[in-house]
XYZ file of C-alpha atoms in Angstrom:
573
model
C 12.749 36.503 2.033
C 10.200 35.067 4.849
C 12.168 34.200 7.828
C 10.792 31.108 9.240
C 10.991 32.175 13.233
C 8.652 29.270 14.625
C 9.719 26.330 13.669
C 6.595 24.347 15.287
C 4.417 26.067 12.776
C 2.465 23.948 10.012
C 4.860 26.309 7.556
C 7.569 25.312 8.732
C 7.515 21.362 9.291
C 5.936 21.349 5.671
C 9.191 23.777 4.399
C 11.448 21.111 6.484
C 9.995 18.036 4.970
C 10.504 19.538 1.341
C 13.572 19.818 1.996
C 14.531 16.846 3.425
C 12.952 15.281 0.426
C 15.415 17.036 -2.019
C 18.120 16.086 -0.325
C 17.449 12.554 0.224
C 17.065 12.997 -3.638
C 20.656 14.238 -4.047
C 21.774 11.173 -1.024
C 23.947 13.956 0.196
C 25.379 12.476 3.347
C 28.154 12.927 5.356
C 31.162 10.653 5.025
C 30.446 10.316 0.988
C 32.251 11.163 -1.990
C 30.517 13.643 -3.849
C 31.289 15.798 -7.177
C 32.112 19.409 -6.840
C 31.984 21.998 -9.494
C 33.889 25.078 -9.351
C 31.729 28.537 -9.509
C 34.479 31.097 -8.078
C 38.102 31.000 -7.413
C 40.212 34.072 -5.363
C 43.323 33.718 -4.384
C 43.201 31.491 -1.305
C 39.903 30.109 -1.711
C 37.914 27.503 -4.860
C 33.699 27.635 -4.054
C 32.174 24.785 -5.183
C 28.695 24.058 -6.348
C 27.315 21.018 -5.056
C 23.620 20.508 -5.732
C 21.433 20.009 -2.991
C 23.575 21.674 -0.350
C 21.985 24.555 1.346
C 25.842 26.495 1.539
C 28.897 26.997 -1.303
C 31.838 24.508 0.377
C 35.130 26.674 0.307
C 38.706 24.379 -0.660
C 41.905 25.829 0.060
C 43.953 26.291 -3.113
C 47.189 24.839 -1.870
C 45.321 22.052 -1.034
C 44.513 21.236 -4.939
C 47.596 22.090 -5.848
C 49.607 19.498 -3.698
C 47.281 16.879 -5.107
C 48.256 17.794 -8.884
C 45.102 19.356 -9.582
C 46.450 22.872 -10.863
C 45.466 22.553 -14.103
C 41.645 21.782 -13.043
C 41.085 25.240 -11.091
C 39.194 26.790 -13.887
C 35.594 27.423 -13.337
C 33.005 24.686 -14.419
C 35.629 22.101 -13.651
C 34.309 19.348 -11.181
C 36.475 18.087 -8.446
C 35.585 14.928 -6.129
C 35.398 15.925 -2.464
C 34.596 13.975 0.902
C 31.685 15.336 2.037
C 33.057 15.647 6.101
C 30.306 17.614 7.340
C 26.962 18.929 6.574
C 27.280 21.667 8.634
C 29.446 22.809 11.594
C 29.263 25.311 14.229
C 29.717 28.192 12.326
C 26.708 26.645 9.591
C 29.709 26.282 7.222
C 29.962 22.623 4.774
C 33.243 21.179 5.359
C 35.064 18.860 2.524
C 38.119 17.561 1.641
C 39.579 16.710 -1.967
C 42.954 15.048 -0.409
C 40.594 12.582 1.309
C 38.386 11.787 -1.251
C 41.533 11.104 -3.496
C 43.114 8.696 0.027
C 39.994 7.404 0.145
C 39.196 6.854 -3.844
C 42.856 5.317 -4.134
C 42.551 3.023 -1.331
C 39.175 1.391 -2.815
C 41.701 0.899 -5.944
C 44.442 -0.799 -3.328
C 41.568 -2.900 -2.038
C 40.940 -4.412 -4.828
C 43.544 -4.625 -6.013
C 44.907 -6.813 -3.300
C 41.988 -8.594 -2.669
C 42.280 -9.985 -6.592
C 46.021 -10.385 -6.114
C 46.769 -8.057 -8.906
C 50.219 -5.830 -9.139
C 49.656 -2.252 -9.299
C 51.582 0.719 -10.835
C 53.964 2.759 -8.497
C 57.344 4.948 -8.273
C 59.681 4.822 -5.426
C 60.279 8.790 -4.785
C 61.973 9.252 -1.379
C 64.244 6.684 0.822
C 63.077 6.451 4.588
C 64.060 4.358 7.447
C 63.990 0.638 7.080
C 62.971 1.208 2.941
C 61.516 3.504 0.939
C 58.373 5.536 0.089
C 56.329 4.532 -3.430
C 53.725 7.079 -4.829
C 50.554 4.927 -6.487
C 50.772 6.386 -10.020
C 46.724 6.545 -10.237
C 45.925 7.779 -6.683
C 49.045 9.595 -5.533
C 48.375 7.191 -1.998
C 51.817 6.630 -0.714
C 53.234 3.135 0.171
C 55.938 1.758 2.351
C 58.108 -0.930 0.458
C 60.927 -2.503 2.978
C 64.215 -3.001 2.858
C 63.858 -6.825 2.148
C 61.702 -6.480 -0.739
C 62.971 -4.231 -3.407
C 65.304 -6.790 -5.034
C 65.658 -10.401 -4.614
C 69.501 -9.667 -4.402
C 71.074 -7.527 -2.341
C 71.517 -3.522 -4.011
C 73.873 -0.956 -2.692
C 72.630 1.351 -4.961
C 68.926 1.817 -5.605
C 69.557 5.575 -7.808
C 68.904 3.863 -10.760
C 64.876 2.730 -9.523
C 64.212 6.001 -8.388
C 61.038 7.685 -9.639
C 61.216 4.909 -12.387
C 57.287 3.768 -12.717
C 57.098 -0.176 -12.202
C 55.311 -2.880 -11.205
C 54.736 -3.586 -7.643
C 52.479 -6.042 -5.437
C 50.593 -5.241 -2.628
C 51.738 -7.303 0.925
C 49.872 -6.016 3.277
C 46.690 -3.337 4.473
C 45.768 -1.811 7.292
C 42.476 -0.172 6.775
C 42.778 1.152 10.457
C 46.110 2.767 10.425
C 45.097 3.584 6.411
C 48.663 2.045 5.705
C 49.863 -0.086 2.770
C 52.980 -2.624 2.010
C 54.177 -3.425 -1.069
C 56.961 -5.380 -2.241
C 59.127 -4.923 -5.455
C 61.138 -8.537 -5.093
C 57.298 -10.613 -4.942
C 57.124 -9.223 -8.955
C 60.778 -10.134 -9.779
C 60.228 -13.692 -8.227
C 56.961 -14.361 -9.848
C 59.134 -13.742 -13.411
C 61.475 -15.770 -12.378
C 59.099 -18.744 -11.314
C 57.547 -19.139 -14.584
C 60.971 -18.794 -16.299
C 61.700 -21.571 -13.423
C 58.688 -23.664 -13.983
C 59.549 -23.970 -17.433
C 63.459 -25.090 -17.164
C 62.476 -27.332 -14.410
C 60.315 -29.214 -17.135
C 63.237 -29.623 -18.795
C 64.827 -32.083 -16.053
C 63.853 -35.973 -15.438
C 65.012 -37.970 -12.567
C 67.764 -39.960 -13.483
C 69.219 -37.206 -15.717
C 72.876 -36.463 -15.801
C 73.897 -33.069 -15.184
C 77.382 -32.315 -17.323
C 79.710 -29.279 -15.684
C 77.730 -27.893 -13.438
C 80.070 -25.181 -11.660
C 79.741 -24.999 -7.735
C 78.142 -21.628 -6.630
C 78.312 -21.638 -2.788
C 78.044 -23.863 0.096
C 76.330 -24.596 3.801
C 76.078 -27.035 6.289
C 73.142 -28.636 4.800
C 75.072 -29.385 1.491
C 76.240 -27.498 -1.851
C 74.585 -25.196 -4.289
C 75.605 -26.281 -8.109
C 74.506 -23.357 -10.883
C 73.178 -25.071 -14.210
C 74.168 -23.543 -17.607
C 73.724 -20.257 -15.697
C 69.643 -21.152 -15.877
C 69.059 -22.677 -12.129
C 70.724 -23.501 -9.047
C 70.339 -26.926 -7.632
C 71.393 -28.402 -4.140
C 73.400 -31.322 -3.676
C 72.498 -32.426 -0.180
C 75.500 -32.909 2.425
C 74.513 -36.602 2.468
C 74.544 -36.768 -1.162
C 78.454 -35.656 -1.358
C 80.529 -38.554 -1.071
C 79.863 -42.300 0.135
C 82.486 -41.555 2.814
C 81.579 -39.171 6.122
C 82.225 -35.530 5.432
C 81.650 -32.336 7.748
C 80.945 -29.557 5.538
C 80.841 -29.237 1.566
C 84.348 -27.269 1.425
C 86.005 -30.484 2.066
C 85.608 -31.653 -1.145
C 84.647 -28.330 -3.474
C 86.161 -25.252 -3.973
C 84.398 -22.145 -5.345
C 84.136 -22.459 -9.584
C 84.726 -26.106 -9.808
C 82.693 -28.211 -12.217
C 81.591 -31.647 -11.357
C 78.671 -33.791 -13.121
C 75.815 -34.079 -11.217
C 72.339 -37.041 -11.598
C 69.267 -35.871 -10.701
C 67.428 -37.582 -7.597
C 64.483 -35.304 -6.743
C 61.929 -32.564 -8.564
C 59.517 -30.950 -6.728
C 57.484 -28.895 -9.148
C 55.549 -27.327 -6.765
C 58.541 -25.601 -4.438
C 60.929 -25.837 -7.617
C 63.147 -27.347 -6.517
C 65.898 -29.998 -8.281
C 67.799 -32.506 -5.896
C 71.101 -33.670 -7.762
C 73.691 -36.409 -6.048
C 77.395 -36.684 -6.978
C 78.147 -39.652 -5.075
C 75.904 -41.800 -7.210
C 77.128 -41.190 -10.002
C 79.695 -44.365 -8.922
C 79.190 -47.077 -7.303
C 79.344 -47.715 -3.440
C 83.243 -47.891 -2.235
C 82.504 -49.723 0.997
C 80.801 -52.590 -0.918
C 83.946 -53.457 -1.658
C 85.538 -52.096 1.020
C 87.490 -55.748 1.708
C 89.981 -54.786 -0.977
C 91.638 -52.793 1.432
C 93.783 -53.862 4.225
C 94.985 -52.159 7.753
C 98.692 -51.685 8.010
C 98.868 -51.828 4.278
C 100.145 -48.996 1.709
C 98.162 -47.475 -1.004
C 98.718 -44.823 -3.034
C 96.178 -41.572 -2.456
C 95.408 -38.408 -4.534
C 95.236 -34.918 -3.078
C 91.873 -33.265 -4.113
C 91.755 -30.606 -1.037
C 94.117 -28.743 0.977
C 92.645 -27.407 4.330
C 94.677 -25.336 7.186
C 94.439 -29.002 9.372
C 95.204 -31.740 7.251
C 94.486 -32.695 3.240
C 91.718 -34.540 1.681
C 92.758 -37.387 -0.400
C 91.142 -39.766 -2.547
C 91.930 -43.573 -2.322
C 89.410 -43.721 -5.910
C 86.589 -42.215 -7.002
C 84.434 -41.795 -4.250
C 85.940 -42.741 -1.424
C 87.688 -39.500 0.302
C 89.422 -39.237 3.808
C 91.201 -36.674 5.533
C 95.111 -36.943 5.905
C 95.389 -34.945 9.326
C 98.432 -32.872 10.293
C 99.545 -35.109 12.877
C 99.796 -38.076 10.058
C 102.452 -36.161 7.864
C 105.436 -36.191 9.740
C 107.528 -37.933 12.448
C 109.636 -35.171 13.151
C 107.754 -31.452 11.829
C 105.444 -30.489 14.501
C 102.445 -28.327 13.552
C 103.305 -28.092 10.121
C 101.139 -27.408 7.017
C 99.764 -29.795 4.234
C 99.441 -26.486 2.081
C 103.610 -26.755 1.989
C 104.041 -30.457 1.761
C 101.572 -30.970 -1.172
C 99.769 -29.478 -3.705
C 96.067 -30.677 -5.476
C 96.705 -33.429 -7.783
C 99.701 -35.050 -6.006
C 100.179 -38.909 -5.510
C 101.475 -39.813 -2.173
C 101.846 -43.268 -0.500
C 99.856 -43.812 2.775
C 98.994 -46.373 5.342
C 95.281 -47.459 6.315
C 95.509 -47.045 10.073
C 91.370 -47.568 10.690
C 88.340 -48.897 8.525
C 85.304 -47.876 10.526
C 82.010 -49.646 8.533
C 79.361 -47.939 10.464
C 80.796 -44.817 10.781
C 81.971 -45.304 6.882
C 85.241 -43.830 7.797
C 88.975 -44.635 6.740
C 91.843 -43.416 8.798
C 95.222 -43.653 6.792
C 98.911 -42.052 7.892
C 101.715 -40.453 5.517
C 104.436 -40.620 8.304
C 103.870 -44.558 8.755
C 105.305 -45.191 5.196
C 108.600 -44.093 6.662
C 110.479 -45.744 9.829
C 109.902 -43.971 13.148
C 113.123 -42.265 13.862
C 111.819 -42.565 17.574
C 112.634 -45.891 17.359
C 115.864 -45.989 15.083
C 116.873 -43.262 17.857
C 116.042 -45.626 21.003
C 118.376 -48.334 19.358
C 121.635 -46.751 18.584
C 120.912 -44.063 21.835
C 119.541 -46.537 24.457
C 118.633 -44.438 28.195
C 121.450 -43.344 29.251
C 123.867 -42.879 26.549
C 125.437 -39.818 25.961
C 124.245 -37.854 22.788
C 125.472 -34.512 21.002
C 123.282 -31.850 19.801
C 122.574 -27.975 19.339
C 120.127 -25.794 21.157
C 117.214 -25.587 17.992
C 114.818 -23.375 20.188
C 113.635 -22.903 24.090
C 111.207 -21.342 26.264
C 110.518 -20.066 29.905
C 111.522 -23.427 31.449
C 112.920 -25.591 28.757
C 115.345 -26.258 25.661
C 114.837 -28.636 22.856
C 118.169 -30.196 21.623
C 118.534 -31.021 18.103
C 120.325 -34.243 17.935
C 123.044 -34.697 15.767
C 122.668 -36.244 12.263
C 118.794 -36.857 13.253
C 116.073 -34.613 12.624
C 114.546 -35.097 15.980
C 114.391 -32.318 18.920
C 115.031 -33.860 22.201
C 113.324 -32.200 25.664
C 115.666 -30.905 27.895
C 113.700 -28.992 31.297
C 115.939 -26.255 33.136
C 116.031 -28.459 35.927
C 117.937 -31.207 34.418
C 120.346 -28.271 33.606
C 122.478 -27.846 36.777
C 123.260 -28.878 40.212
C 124.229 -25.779 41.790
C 122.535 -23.212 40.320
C 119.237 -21.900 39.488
C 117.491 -23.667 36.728
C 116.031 -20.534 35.255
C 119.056 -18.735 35.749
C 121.133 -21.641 34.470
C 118.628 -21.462 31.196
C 119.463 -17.854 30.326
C 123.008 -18.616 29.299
C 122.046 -20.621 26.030
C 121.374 -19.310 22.722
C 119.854 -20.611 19.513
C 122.620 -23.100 17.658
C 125.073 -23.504 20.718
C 126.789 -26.976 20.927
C 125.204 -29.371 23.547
C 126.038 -32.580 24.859
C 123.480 -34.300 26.946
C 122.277 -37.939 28.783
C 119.240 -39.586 27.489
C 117.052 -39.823 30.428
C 113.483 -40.962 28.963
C 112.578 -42.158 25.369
C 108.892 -42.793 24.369
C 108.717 -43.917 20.436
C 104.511 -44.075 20.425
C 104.491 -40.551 21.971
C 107.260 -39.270 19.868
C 109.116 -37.757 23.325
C 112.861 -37.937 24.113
C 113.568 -36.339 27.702
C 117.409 -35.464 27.796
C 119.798 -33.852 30.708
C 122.507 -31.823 30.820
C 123.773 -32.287 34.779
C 123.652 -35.914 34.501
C 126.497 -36.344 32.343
C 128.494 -34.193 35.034
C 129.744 -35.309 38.551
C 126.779 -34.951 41.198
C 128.280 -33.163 44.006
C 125.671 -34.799 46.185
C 128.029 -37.624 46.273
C 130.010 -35.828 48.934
C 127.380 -37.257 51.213
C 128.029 -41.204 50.060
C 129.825 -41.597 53.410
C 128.226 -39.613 55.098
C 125.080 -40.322 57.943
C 122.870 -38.507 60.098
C 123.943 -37.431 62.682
C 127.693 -37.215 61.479
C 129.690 -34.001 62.283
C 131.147 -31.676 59.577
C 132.989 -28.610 59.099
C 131.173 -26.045 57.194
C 132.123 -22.487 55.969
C 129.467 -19.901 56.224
C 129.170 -18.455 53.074
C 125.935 -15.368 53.603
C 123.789 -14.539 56.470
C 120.097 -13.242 56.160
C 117.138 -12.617 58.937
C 116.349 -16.182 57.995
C 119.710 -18.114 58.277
C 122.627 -19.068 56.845
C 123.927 -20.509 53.580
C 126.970 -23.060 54.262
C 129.213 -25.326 52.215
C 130.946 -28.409 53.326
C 134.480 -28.512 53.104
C 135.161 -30.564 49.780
C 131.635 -30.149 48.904
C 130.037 -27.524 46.036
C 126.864 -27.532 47.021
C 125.421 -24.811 49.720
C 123.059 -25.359 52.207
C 120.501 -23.615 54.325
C 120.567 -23.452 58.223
C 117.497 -22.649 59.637
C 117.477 -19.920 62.284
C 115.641 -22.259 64.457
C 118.603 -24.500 63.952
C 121.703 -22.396 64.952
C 121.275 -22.609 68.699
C 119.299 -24.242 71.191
C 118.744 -21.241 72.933
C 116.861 -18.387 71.504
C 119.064 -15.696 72.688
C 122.410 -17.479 70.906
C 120.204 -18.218 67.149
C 120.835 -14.820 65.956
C 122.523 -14.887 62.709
C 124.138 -11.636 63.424
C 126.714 -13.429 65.389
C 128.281 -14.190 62.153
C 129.531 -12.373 59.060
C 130.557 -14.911 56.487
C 134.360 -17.143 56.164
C 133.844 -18.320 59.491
C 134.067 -22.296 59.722
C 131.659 -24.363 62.029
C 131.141 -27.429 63.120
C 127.699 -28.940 62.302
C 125.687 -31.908 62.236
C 123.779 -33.729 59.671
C 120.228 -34.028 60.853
C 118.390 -35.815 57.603
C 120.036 -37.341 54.852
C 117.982 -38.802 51.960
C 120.728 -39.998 49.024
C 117.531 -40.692 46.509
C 115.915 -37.478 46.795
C 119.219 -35.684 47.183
C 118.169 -34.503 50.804
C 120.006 -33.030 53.488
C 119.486 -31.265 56.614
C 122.207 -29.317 58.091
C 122.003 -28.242 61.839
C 123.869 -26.690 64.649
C 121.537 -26.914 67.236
C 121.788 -30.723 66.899
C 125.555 -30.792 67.230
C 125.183 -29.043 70.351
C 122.747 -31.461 71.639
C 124.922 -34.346 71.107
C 127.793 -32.596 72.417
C 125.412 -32.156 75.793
C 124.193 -35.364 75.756
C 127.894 -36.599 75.339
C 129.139 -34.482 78.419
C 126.065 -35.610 80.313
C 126.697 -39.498 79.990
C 130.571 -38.854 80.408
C 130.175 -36.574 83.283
C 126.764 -36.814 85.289
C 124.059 -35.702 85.585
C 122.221 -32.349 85.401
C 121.790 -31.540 88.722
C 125.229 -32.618 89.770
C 126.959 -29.575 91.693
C 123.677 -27.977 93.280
C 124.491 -28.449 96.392
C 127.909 -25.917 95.877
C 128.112 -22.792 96.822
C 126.126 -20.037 94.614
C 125.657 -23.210 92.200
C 122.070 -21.703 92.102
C 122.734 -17.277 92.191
C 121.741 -17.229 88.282
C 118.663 -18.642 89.126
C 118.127 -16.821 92.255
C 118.785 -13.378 90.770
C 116.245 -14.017 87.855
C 113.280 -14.859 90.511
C 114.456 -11.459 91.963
C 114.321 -9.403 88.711
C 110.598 -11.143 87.911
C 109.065 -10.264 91.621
């Protein structure tokens, strides 16, 4: 062979162009998909022929067999190949049959997508957020989400798995070389056409006969159709009278008719009403009076009142508070039950607002009332403790079912309240005063102490200033606790109130049973206020002495009538 060793020579440009004319023949280029036909096979290594290449491209046999192609390593078989390069640094032709099959099968998803077509797949491995679908032709793998393998929710997807099926193609990125396809687009465009064609079925106007109630929102109520389509009955649409949600008026399963209002054939969609299948209630809503009582139907039980229905159409809510004088907090679940007649009383007719108030308790007579005439304030009633709390017991009074307040305060007048309060039990006897009744609030405030003799009425001739005997009953750092002779009530003395000098108001001086003279220093009969003090009764006693006797200063001019004073200036200098 002639080795060509100066390029520059007229042999040489004239061997170059030759062969850049056979190539240009073959359009051999880099980047291109190119058919490769197999000459040799070892046991790593495929050769390929590819005419018009200078050098035998080498393919790694694992390579082939990943992409399926075991069965086409035979020699004379032809494999497609991306040509990568020409020629690299060691002079060696580098190609790739993986890519030309990425490459070959994303030309398919192109088109595919760009004429909106569905293409053939298998979901054969789950990964995070979805799961990873092989393209049957191609073997390009595809990311299908979460979201779009089913248009209801699956908790088992074993059943789809390596299954080959229909899916359509969401979204490419050429750049990233990444595809999205979706599994619940196919199911939904079955479904449309199915749609489309019972939708055709359906003419405004038309009356829907036991459709059963599927599920609800805030927005209104979802009806299923002879198990063929869903339609919405808008919250509006409910009931001529105001409602909150649609679970005030349907449960789960019911049936109701339904007339068709809307169809939009483009979104298919059908818009159904119940409230017009009847007339408008507050058209005639004249017929019915305030104060007056009309018999109501239950047609829902909720945890805070029922829903009842004065006639067809026309629904209010019966609150909790409306059912009973007497029951606090209790339950319409345990008063009534669906279907039940029950008398009420209109209490409100509100036009604008298309809202009717009505009452059970007002078809009775308020016991608050009946109570206030036979038990006027301050009457004496008998009872038994029904419950209580930190602070307070409710009386149940006699032959009435009505609990009367009674505060721990209103309990004693010597003792703690609190204290006082811990000695009743559920069920003991009780009699108390009425104190306070208010019929429109339902309250009756009741007291025990009141029906007893106030002890505070020791002081009823009694003023300030007056002097009394007083035994000390305890002593602490802060005073002492006293009680008049005659008297059950104990006072405190103030330490700043047992002496007028500091050095005598020490309450150590005393150790309980002695008796003392004191006086009263306030006295308030209608707050039940009084002020014992002994510094008081010794300034009346000085002041007494003083206008009896003299002056202060009488006797200074005596012998040693000032040594107490002299001998303290001593002891200070």
């Amino acid at each position: 062979m002639e080795i060509y060793k100066d390029l520059s020579s007229t042999a040489s440009q004239e061997f170059e162009k030759l062969l850049n004319t056979q190539l240009s023949k073959n359009k051999i280029e880099e980047g291109k998909i190119v058919e490769g036909k197999i000459n040799k096979i070892t046991e790593k290594f495929v050769f390929l022929f590819i005419d018009g290449l200078k050098s035998e491209p080498v393919l790694d046999i694992n390579e082939l067999k990943s992409l399926g192609l075991a069965d086409k390593i035979k020699i004379d078989e032809t494999i497609p190949v991306l040509l990568e390069k020409l020629e690299d640094k060691n002079g060696e032709v580098i190609v790739s049959a993986s890519k030309a099959r990425k490459i070959k099968g994303w030309d398919i998803l192109v088109k595919a997508y760009e004429n909106n077509e569905p293409i053939m797949g298998k979901i054969t491995s789950k990964c995070k957020g979805g799961c990873i679908v092989e393209h049957i032709d191609t073997g390009s793998l595809m990311f299908l989400p979460g979201s779009q393998i089913s248009d209801k929710p699956l908790k088992d997807i074993s059943h789809l798995m390596n299954e080959p099926q229909k899916f359509a193609l969401i979204k490419l990125d050429k750049t990233r070389g990444n595809a999205c396809v979706s599994r619940r687009e196919i199911i939904s465009s079955f479904k449309k056409e199915d749609k489309a064609k019972i939708i055709e079925k359906f003419n405004v106007g038309d009356i829907i006969k036991g459709a059963e109630v599927k599920g609800y929102s805030s927005f209104g109520c979802f009806f299923n159709v002879n198990n063929e389509i869903d339609v919405l009955v808008h919250l509006q649409e409910i009931s001529y009278s105001r409602i909150n949600h649609p679970d005030e008026i349907f449960n789960i399963g019911e049936k109701h008719d339904l007339k068709v209002i809307s169809i939009d054939k483009e979104k298919l969609q059908i818009g159904c009403s119940v409230k017009q299948l009847l007339p408008d209630p507050f058209e005639n809503i004249e017929n019915y009076k305030i104060g007056s009582q009309y018999k109501v139907k239950v047609v829902k039980l909720m945890d805070f009142g029922a829903f009842c229905e004065l006639q067809p159409g026309l629904t209010t809510l019966l609150h909790t508070s409306e059912l009973s004088w007497t029951k606090k907090n209790v339950s319409a679940k345990k008063m009534f039950k669906i279907g039940d007649e029950i008398n009420c009383v209109i209490t409100e007719i509100d036009l604008e607002k298309r809202r009717i108030a009505i009452s059970h308790r007002l078809t009775t007579d308020n016991p608050y009332e009946q109570f206030e005439k036979n038990h006027p304030v301050g009457s004496e009633v008998e009872g038994t403790v029904s419950s209580k709390n930190e602070y307070s017991i409710f009386v149940k009074i006699k032959d009435l079912d009505i609990d009367a307040f009674l505060h721990c305060n209103d309990l004693t007048y010597l003792n703690n309240g609190e204290e006082e309060l811990a000695k009743y039990k559920k069920e003991d006897p009780i009699k108390v005063k009425v104190l306070e009744i208010k019929p429109a609030e339902q309250k009756i405030r009741v007291g025990l102490k009141q029906t007893q003799a106030d002890p505070f009425d020791w002081f009823n001739d009694k003023k300030e200033n007056d002097i009394i005997t007083v035994k000390i009953i305890s002593t602490d750092n802060k005073g002492l606790t006293v009680r008049p002779d005659g008297c059950e009530m104990d006072f405190i003395i103030k330490k700043s109130q047992i002496a007028i000098n500091a050095a005598d108001a020490r309450t150590s001086r005393f150790t309980g049973g002695e008796k003392v003279d004191v006086a009263i220093q306030e006295l308030d009969m209608k707050k039940r206020k009084a002020t014992l003090s002994m510094r008081l009764l010794e300034e009346i006693e000085r002041k007494e002495a003083l206008d009896k006797y003299g002056s202060e200063g009488s006797g200074k001019n005596l012998p040693f009538s000032s040594l107490s004073e002299d001998l303290k200036k001593k002891e200070k200098e």
